PDB file of C-alpha atoms and ligand atoms in Angstrom:
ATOM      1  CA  UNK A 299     -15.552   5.064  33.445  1.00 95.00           C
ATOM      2  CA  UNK A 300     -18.235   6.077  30.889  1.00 97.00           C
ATOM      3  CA  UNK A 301     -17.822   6.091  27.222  1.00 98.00           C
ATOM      4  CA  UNK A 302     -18.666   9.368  25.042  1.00 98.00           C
ATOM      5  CA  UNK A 303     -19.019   9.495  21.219  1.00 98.00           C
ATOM      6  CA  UNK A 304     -17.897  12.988  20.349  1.00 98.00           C
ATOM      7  CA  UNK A 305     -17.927  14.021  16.811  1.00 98.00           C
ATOM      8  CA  UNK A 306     -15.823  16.741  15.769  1.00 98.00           C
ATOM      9  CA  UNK A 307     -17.008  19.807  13.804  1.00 97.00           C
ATOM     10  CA  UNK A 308     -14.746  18.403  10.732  1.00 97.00           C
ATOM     11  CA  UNK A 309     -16.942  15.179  11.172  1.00 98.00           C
ATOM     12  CA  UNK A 310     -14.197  12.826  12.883  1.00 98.00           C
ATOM     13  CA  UNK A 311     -15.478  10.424  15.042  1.00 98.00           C
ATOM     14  CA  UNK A 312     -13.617   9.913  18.622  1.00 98.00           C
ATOM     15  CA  UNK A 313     -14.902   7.585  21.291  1.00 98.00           C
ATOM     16  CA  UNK A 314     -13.172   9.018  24.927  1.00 97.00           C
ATOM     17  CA  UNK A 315     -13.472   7.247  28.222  1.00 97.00           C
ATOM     18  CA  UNK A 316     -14.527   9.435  30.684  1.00 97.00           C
ATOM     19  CA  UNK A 317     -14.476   9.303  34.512  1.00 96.00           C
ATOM     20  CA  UNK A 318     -17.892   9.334  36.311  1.00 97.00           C
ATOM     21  CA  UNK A 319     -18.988  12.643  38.172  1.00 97.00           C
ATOM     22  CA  UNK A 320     -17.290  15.258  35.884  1.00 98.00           C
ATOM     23  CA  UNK A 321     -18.933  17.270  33.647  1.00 98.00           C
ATOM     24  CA  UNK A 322     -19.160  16.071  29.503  1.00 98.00           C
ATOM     25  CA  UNK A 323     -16.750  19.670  28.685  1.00 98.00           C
ATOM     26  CA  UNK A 324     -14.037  18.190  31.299  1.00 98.00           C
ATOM     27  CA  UNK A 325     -14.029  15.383  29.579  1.00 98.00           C
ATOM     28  CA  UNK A 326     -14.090  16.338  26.121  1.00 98.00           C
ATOM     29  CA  UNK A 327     -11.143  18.755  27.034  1.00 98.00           C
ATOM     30  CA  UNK A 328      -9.259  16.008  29.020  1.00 97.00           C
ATOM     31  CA  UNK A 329      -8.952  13.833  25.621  1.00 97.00           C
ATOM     32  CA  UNK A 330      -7.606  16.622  24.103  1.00 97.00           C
ATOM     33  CA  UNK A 331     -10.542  17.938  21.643  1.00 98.00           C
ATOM     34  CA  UNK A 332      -9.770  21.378  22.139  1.00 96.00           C
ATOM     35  CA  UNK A 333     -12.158  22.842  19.616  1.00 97.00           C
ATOM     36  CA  UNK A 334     -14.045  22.767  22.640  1.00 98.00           C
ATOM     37  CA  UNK A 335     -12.962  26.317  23.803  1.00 97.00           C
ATOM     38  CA  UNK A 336     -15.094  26.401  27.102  1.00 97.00           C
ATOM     39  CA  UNK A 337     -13.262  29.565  27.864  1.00 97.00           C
ATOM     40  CA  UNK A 338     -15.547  30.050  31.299  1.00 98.00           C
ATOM     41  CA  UNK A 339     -14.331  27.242  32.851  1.00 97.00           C
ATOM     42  CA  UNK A 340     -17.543  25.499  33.134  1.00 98.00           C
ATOM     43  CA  UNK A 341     -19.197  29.390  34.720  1.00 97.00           C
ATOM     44  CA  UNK A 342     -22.188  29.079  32.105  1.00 97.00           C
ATOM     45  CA  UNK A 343     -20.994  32.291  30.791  1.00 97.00           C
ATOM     46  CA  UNK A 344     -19.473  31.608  27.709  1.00 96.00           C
ATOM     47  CA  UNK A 345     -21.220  29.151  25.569  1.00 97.00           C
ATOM     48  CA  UNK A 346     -18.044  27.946  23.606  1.00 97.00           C
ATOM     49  CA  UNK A 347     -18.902  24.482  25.455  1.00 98.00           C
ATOM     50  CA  UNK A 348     -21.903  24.335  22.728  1.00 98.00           C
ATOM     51  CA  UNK A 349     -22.728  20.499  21.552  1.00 98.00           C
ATOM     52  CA  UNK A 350     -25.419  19.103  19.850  1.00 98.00           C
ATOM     53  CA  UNK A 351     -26.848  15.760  21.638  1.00 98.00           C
ATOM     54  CA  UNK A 352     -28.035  12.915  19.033  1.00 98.00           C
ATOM     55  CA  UNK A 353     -31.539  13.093  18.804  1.00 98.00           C
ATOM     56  CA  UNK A 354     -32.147   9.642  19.483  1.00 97.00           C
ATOM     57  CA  UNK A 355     -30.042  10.782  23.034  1.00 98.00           C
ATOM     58  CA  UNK A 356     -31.554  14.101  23.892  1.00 97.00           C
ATOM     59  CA  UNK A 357     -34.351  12.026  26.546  1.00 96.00           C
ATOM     60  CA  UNK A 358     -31.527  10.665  28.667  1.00 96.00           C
ATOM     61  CA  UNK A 359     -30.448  14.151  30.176  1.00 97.00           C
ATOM     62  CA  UNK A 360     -31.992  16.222  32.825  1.00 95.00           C
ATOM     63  CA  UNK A 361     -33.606  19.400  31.533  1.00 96.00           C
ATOM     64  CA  UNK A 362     -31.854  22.403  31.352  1.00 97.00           C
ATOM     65  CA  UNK A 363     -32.343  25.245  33.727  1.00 98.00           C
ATOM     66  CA  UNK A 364     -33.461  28.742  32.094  1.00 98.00           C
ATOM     67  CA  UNK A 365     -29.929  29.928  32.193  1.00 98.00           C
ATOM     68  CA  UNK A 366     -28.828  27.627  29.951  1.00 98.00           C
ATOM     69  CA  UNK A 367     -31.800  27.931  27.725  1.00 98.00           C
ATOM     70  CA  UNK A 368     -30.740  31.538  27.365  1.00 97.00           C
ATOM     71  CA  UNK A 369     -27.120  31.371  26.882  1.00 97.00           C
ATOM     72  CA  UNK A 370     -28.043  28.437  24.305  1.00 98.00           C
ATOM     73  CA  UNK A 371     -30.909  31.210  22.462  1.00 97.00           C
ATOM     74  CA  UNK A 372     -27.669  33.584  22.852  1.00 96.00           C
ATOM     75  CA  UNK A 373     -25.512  31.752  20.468  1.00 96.00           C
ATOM     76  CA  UNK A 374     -27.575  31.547  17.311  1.00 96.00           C
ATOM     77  CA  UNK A 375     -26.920  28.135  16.267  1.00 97.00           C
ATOM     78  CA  UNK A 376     -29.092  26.928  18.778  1.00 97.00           C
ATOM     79  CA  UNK A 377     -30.881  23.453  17.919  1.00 97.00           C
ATOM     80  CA  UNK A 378     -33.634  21.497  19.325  1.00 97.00           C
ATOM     81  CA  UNK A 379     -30.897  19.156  20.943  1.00 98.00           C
ATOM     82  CA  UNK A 380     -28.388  21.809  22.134  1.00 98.00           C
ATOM     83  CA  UNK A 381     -26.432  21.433  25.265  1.00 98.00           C
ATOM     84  CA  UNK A 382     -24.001  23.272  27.123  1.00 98.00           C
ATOM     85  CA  UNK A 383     -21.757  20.254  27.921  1.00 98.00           C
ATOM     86  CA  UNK A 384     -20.265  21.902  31.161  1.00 98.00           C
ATOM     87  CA  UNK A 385     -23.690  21.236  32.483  1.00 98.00           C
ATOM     88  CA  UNK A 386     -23.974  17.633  31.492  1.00 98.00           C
ATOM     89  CA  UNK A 387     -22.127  15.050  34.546  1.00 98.00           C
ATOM     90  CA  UNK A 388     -20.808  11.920  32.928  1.00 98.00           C
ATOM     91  CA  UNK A 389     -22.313   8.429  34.788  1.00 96.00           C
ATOM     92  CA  UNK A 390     -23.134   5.809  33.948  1.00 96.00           C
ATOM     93  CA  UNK A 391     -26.697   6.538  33.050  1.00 96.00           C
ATOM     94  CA  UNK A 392     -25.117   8.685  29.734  1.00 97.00           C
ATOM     95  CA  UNK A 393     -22.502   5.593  28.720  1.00 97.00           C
ATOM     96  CA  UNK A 394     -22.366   5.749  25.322  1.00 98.00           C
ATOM     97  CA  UNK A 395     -23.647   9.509  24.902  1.00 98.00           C
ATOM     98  CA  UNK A 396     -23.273  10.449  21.172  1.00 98.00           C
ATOM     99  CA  UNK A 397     -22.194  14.184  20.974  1.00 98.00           C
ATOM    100  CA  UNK A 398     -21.504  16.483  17.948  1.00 98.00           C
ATOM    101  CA  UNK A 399     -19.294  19.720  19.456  1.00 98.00           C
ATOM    102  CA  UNK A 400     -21.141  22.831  17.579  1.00 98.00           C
ATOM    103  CA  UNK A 401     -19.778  25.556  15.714  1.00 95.00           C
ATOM    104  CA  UNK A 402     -18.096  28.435  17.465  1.00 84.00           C
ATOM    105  CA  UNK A 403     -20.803  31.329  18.736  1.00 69.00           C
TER     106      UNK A 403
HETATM  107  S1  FES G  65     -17.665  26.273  29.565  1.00 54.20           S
HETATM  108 FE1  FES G  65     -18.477  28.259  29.374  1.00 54.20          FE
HETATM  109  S2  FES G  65     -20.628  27.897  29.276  1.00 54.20           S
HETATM  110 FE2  FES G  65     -19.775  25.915  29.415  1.00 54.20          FE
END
């Protein structure tokens, strides 16, 4: 289990336990945050899976691929630390990941 800080978009503060080797959007979802639309299903076609990774974060994650660089751009409330969190896999490398869930696209 991994811990993720996810912060709401009305600014409340929820610490989830996550199991290891599923992506950050299952496990957002799976502790019942479901401003979190991820409508797709984790497809990268939808971008309501949107977060914004603390800054002081953003270095732990692999880079994005171009796809997700564009459907990111496509949203236009992209951010230097934007993240589709269906592409992110919880481990224990991201324990204590600090995520705010951005607004809707
Ligand atoms: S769930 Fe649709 S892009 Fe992530």
């Amino acid at each position: 289990m991994s811990k993720v800080n996810v912060t709401t978009r009305e600014g409340q503060r929820i610490v989830i336990d996550s199991q290891n080797g599923v992506s950050l959007m299952e496990a957002i979802r799976a502790a019942g945050i479901e401003e979190l639309l991820a409508i797709c299903g984790g497809n990268m076609s939808c971008a309501t899976c949107h977060v914004y990774v603390d800054a002081a974060d953003i270095g732990r994650l692999d880079p994005m691929s171009a796809d997700e660089a564009d459907l990111l751009e496509s949203t236009g409330v992209r951010k230097e630390t934007s993240r589709l969190s269906c592409q992110i896999v919880v481990g224990p490398r991201l324990n204590g990941l600090r995520v705010r869930i951005a607004p809707e696209p």
